[in-house]
mmCIF file of C-alpha atoms in Angstrom:
data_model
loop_
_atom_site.group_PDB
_atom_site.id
_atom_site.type_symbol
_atom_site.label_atom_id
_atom_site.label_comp_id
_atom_site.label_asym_id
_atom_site.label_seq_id
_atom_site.Cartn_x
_atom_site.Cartn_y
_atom_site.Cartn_z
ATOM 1 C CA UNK A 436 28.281 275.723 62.052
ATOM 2 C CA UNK A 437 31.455 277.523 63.535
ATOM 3 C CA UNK A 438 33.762 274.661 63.900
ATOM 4 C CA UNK A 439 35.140 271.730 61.576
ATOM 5 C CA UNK A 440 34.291 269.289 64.086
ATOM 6 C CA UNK A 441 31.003 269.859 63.903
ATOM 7 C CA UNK A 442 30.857 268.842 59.941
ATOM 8 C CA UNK A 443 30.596 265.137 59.437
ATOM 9 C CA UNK A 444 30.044 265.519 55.760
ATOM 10 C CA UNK A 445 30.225 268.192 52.755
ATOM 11 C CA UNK A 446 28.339 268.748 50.117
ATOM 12 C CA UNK A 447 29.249 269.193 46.847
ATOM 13 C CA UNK A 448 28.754 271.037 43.492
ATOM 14 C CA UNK A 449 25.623 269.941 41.913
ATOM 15 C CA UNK A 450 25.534 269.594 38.107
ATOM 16 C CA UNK A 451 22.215 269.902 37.963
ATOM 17 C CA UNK A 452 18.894 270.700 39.064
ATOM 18 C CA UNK A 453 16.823 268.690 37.027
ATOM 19 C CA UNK A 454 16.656 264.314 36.984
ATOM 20 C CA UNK A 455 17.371 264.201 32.739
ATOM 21 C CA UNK A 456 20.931 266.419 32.862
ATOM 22 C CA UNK A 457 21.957 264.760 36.117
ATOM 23 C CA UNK A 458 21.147 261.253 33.860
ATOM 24 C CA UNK A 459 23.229 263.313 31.067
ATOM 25 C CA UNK A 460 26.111 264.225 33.203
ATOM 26 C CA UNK A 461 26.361 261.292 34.347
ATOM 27 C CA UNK A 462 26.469 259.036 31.232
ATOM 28 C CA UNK A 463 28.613 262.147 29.924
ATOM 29 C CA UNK A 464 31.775 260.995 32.751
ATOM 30 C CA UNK A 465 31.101 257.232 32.229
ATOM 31 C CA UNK A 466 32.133 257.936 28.770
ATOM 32 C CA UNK A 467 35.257 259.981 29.623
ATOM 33 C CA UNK A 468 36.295 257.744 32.668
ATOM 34 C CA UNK A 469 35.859 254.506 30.522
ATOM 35 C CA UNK A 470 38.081 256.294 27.760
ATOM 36 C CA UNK A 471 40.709 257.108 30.025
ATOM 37 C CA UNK A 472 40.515 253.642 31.631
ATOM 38 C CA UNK A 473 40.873 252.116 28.253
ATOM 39 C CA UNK A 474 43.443 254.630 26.690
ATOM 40 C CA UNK A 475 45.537 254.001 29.962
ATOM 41 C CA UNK A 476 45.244 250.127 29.708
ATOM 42 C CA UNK A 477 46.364 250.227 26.795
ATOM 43 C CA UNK A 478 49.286 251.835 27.179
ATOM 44 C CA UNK A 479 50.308 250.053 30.775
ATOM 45 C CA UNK A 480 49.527 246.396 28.842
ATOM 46 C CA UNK A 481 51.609 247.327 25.581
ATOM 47 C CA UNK A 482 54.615 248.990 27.429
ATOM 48 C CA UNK A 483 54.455 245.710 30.015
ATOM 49 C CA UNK A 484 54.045 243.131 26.910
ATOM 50 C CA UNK A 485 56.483 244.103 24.224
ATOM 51 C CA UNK A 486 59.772 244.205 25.134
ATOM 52 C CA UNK A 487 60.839 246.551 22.756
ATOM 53 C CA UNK A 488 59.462 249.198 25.058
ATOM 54 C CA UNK A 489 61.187 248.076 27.854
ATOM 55 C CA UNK A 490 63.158 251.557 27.867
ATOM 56 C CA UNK A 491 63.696 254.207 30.266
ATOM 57 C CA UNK A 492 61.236 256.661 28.328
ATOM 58 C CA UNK A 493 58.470 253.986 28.066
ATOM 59 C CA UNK A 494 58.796 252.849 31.787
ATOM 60 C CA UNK A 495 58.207 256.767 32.725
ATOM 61 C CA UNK A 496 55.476 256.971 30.333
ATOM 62 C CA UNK A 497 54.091 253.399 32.312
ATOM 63 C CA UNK A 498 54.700 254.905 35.274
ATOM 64 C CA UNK A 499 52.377 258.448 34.059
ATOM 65 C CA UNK A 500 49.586 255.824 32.472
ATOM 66 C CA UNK A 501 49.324 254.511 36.136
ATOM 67 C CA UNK A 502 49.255 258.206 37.758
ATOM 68 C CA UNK A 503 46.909 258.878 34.966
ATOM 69 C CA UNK A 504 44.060 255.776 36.177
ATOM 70 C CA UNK A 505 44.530 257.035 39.589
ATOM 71 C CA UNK A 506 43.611 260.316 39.296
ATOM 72 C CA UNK A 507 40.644 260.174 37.398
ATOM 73 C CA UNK A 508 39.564 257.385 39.217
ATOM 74 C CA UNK A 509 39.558 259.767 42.170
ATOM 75 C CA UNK A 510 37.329 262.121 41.516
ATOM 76 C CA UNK A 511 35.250 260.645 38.332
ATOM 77 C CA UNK A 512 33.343 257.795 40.101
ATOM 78 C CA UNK A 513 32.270 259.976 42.806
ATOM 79 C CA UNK A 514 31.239 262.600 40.775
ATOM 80 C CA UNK A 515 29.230 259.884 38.809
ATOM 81 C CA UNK A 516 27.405 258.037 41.734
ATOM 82 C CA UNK A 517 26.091 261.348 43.139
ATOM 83 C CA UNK A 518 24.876 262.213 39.469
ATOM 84 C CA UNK A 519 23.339 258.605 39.240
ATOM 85 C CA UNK A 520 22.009 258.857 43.155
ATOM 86 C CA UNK A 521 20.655 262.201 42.780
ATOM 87 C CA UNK A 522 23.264 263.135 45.833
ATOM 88 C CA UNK A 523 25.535 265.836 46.962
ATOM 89 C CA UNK A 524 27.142 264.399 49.968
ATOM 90 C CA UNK A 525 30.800 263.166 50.855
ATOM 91 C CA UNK A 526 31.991 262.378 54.215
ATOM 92 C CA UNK A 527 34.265 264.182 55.837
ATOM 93 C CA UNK A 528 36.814 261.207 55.565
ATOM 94 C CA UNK A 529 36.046 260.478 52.513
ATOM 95 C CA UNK A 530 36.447 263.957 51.541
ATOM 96 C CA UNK A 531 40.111 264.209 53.346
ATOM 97 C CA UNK A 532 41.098 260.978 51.620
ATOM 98 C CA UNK A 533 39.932 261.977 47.945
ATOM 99 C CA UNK A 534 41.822 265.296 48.855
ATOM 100 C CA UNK A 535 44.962 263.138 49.494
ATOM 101 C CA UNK A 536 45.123 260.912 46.837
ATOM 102 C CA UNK A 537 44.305 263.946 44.229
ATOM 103 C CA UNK A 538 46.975 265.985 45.532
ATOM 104 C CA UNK A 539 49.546 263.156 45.638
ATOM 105 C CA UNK A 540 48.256 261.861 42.116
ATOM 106 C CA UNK A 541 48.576 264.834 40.557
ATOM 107 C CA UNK A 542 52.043 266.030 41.884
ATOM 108 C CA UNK A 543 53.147 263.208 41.421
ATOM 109 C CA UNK A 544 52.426 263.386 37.797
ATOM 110 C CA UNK A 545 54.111 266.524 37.558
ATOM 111 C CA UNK A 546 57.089 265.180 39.143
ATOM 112 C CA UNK A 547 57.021 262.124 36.195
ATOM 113 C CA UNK A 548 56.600 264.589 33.707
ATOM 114 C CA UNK A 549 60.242 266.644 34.975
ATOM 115 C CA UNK A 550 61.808 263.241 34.677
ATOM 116 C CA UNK A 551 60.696 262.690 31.373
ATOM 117 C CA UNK A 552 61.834 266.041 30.345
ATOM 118 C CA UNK A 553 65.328 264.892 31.655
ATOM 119 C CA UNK A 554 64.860 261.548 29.569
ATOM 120 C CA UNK A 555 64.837 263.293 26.267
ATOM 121 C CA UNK A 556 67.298 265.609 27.317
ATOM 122 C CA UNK A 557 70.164 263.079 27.989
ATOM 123 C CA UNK A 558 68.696 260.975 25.194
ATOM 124 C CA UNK A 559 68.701 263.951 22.326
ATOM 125 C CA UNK A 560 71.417 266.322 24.037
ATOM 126 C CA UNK A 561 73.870 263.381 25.674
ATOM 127 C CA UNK A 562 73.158 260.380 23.795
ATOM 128 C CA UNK A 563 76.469 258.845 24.384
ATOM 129 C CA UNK A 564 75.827 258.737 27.909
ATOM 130 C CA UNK A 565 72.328 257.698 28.056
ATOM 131 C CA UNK A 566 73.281 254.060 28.913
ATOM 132 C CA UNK A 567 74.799 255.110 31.695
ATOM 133 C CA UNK A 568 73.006 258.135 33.472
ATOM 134 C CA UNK A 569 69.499 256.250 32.866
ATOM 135 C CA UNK A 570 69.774 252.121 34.040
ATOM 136 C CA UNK A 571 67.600 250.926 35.222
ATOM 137 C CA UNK A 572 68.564 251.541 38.723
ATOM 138 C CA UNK A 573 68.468 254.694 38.021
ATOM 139 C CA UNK A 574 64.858 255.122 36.476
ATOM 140 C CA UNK A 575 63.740 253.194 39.559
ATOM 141 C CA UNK A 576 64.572 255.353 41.926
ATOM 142 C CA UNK A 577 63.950 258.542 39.679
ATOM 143 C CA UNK A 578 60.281 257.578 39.524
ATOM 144 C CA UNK A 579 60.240 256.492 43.398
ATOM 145 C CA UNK A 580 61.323 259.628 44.439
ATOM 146 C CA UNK A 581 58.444 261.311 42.270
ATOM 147 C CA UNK A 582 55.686 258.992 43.736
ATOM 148 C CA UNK A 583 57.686 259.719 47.359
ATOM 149 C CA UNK A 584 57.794 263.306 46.970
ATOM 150 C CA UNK A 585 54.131 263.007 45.661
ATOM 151 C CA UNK A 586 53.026 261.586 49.169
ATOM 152 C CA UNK A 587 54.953 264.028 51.098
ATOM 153 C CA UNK A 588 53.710 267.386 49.301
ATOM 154 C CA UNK A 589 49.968 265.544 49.833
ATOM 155 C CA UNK A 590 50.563 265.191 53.411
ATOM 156 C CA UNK A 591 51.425 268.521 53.985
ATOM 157 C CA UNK A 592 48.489 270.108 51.600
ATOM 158 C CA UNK A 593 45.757 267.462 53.403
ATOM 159 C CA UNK A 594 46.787 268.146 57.078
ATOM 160 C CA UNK A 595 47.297 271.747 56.678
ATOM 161 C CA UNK A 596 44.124 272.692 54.877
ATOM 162 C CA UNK A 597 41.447 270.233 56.990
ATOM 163 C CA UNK A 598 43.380 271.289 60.366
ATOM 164 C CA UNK A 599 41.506 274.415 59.349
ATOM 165 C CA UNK A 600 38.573 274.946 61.716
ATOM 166 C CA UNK A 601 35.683 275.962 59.236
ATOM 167 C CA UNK A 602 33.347 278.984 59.686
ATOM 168 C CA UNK A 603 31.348 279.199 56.699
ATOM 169 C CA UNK A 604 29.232 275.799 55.649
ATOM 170 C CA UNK A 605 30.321 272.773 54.678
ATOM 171 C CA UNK A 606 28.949 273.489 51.109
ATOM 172 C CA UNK A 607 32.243 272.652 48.511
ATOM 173 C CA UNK A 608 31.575 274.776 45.600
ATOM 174 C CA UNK A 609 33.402 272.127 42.901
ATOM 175 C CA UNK A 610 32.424 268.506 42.101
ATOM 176 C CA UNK A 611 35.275 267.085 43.890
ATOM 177 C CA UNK A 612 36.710 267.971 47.297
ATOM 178 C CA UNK A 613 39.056 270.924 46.053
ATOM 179 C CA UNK A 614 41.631 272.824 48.637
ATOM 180 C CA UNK A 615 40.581 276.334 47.299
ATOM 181 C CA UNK A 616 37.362 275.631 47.435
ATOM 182 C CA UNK A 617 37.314 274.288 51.004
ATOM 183 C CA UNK A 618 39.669 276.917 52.114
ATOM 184 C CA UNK A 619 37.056 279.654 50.701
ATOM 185 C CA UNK A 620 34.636 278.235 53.989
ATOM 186 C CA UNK A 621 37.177 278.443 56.284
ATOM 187 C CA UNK A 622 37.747 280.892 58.910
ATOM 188 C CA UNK A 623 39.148 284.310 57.456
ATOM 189 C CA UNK A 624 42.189 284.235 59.908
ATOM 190 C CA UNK A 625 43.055 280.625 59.584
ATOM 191 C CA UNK A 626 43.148 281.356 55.787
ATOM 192 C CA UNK A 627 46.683 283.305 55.466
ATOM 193 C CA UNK A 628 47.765 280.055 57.959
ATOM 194 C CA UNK A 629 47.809 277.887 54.444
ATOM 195 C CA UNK A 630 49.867 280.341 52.768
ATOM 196 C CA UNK A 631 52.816 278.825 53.813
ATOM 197 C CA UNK A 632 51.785 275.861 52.103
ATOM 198 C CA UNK A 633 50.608 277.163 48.924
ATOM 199 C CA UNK A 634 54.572 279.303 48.827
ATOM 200 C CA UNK A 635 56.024 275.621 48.932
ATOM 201 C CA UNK A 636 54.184 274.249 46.193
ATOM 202 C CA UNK A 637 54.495 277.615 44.018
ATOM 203 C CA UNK A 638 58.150 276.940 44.318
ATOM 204 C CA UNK A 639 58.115 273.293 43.664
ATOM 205 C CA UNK A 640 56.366 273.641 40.709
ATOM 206 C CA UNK A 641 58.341 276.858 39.388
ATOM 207 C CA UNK A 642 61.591 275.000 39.945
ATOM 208 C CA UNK A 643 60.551 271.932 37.753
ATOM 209 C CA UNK A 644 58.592 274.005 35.499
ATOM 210 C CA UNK A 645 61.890 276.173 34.680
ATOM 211 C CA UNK A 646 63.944 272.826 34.852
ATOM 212 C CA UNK A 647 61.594 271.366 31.947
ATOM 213 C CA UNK A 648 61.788 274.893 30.130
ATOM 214 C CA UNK A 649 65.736 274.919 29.975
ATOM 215 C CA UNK A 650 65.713 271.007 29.052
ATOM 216 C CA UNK A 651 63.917 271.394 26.230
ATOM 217 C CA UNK A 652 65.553 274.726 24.871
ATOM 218 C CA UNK A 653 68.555 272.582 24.961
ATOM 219 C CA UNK A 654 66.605 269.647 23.150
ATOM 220 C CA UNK A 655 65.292 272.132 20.690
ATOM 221 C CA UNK A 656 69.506 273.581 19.934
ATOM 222 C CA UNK A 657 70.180 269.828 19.289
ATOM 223 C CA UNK A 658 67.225 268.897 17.373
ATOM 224 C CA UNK A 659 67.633 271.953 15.107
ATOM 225 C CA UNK A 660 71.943 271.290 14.600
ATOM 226 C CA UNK A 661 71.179 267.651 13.837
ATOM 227 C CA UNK A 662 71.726 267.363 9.841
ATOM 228 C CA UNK A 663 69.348 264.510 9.205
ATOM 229 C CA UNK A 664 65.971 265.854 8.519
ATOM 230 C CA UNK A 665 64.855 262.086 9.363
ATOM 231 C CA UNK A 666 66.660 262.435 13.186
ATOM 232 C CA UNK A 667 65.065 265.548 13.678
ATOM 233 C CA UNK A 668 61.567 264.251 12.541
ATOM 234 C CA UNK A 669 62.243 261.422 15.270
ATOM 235 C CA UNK A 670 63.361 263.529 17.961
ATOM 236 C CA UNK A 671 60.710 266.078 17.443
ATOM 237 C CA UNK A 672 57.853 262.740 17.362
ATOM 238 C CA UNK A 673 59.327 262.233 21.090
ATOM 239 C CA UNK A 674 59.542 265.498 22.521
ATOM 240 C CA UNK A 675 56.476 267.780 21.109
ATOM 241 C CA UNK A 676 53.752 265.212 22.466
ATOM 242 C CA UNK A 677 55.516 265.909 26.259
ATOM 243 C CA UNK A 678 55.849 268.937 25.591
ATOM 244 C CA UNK A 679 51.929 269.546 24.681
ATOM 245 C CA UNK A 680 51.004 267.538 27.838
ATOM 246 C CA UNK A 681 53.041 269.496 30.087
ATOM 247 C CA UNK A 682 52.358 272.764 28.943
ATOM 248 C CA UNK A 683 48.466 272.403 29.123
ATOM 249 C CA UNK A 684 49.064 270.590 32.859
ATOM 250 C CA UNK A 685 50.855 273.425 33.928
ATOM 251 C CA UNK A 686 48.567 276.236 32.203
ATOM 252 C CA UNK A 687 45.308 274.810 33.402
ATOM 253 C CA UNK A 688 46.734 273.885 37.023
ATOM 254 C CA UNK A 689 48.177 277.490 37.355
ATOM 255 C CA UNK A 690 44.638 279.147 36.626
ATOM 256 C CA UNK A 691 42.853 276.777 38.748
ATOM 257 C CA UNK A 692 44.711 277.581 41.618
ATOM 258 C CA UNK A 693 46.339 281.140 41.059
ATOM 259 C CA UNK A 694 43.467 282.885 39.208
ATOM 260 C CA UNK A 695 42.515 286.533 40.675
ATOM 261 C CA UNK A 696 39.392 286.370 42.800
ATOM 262 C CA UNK A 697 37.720 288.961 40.713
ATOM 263 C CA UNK A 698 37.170 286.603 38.035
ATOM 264 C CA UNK A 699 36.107 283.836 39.583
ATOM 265 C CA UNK A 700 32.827 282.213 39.306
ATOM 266 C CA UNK A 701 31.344 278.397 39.894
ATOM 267 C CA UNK A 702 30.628 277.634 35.719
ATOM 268 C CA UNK A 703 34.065 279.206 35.176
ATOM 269 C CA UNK A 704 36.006 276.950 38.366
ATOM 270 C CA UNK A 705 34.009 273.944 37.195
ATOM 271 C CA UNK A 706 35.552 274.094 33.388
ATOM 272 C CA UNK A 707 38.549 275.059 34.810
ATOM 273 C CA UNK A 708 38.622 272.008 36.981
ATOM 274 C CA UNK A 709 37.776 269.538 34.846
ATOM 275 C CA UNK A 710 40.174 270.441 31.952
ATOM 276 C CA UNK A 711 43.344 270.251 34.693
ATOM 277 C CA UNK A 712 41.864 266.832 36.432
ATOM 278 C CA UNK A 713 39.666 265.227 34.107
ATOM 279 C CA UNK A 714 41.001 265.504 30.647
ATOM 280 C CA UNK A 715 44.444 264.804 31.039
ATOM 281 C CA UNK A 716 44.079 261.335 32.319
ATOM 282 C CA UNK A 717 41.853 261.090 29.205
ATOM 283 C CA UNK A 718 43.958 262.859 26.150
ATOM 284 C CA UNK A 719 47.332 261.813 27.308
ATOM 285 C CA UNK A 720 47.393 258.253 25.792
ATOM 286 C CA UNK A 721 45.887 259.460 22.557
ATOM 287 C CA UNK A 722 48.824 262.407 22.227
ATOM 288 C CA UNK A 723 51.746 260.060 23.263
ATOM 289 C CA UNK A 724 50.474 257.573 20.402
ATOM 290 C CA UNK A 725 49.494 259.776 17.756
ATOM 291 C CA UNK A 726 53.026 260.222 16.995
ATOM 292 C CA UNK A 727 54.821 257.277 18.118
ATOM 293 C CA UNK A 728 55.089 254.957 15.053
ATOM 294 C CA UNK A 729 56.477 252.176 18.307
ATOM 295 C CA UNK A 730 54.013 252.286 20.557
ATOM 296 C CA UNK A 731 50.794 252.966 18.174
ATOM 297 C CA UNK A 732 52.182 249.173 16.636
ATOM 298 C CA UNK A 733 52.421 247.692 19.926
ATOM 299 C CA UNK A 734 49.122 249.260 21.135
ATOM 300 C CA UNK A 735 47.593 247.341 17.636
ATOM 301 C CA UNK A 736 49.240 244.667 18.660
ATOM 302 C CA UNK A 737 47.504 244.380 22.039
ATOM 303 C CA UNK A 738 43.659 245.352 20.591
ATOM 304 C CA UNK A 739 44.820 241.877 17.511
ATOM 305 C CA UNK A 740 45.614 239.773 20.268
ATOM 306 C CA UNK A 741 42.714 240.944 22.008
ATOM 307 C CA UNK A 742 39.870 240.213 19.839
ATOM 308 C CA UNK A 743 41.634 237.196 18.303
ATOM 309 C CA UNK A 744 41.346 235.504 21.780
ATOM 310 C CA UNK A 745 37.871 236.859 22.549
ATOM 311 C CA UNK A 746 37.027 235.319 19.646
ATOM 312 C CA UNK A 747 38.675 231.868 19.889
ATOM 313 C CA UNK A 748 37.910 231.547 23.828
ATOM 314 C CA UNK A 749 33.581 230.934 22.927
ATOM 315 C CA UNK A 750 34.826 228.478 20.021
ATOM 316 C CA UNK A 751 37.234 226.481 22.787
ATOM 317 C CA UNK A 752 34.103 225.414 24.481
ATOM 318 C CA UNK A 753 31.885 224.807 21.352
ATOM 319 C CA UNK A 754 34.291 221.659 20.751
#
């Protein structure tokens, strides 16, 4: 097969060989893709519904519950149905699409998370000017420009990597449609013709990543002058969980992309892959709630008036 247009279809990473762990894996993701969905739902229907929440850092953490359902939903179901269907194959369409949306989900994310670093900067460091630095207006068109700039970068990642012509199979060692992993059966001289790509989103992630790091060395200089140990509990309940999330984005994302060669190998790509795309989606509503006194009581609040009307709905047609 010595050109892309040739492939109609890839195949890709198999969990396994055998029908019982294929069964396994696959009830394995239904659990994690129906805790993120419910984690995320939470969140989205609690920030929406109370409108105590209706504040810039709760609207940005709406706006990352949304990017959140997205992504997994991307590459979980997929994964899933070829478990369940005892499959490997993905068009090539529907392999250029899931590479699109993943891209744009997931930059987009990253983008959400540099505004929210800027949040609880002005908020901790320039609280007298919060107000006006973060209306409404403003948040709106922070987090359009992060979902914009999200569909941009994925534009330029999807067209440059499948206008690729592709030597080497149409075998996709990952159980998604990954751009390192399609770019490994690519030709070997259209290969350095994506590194052009790959220097622009270096850079845009360096240049948020070291905007984040100086935003929160100035958050931590405030938080640690502040002379209420009760203001710096609060401030810290705000920041750390953001700061956990991004750090562990950025750490996992930067090995799954950036590792050397040398110690690459499919188990070691697959863990990899699935602690930067599937357990995010899946952890981040449990660590922005765990210490948030706000939104764990509106997130109760939900789940009460949840099974309160589940339970009264039956009884409305018993009478």
């Amino acid at each position: 097969m010595s050109n892309s247009s040739f492939i109609t279809e890839f195949l890709l990473l198999a969990f396994a060989d055998t029908r019982e762990l294929q069964l396994l894996h696959f009830a394995l993701f239904l659990g994690i893709y129906l805790a993120a969905l419910l984690g995320n739902g939470l969140i989205l229907t609690a920030v929406a519904c109370n409108h105590h929440l209706h504040t810039p850092m709760y609207f940005f953490l709406l706006n990352l519950a949304l990017l959140d359902l997205g992504c997994i939903s991307t590459t979980v179901p997929k994964a899933m149905a070829n478990s369940l269907h005892d499959t490997r194959a993905i068009s090539y369409a529907g392999c250029a699409a899931q590479v699109f949306l993943f891209v744009f989900l997931i930059s987009a994310e990253y983008f959400i998370l540099t505004v929210m670093a800027y949040d609880r900067y002005i908020a901790i460091c320039k609280p007298l000017h919060y107000g006006s630095l973060l209306g409404s207006r403003a948040c709106a068109q922070m987090a359009a420009a992060a979902w914009g700039s999200g569909v941009l970068y994925a534009l330029l990642h999807t067209t440059n990597t499948f206008s690729l012509p592709l030597c080497q199979g149409n075998a996709v060692d990952q159980f998604f449609c990954e751009i390192p992993q399609i770019l490994k059966i690519s030709c070997s001289r259209s290969y350095l013709r994506s590194f052009w790509a790959l220097v622009v989103g270096v850079w845009l992630v360096s240049v948020c990543f070291v905007f984040i790091l100086f935003s929160y060395v100035q958050i931590f200089r405030a938080v640690l002058r502040m002379p209420s140990e009760q203001g710096r509990h609060k401030a810290f309940s705000t920041c750390l969980p953001h700061l956990f999330v991004v750090s562990f984005f950025v750490s996992t994302g930067f090995f799954a992309y950036l590792k050397p060669p040398s110690i690459s190998s499919p188990s070691l790509n697959l863990v990899v892959a699935v602690l930067y795309s599937v357990m995010p989606p899946t952890l981040n509503p449990l660590i922005y709630s765990m210490r948030n006194r706000e939104l764990k009581w509106a997130i109760r609040k939900v789940i009460s008036w949840t099974l309160v009307n589940s339970y009264t709905f039956p009884l409305f047609f018993l009478k």
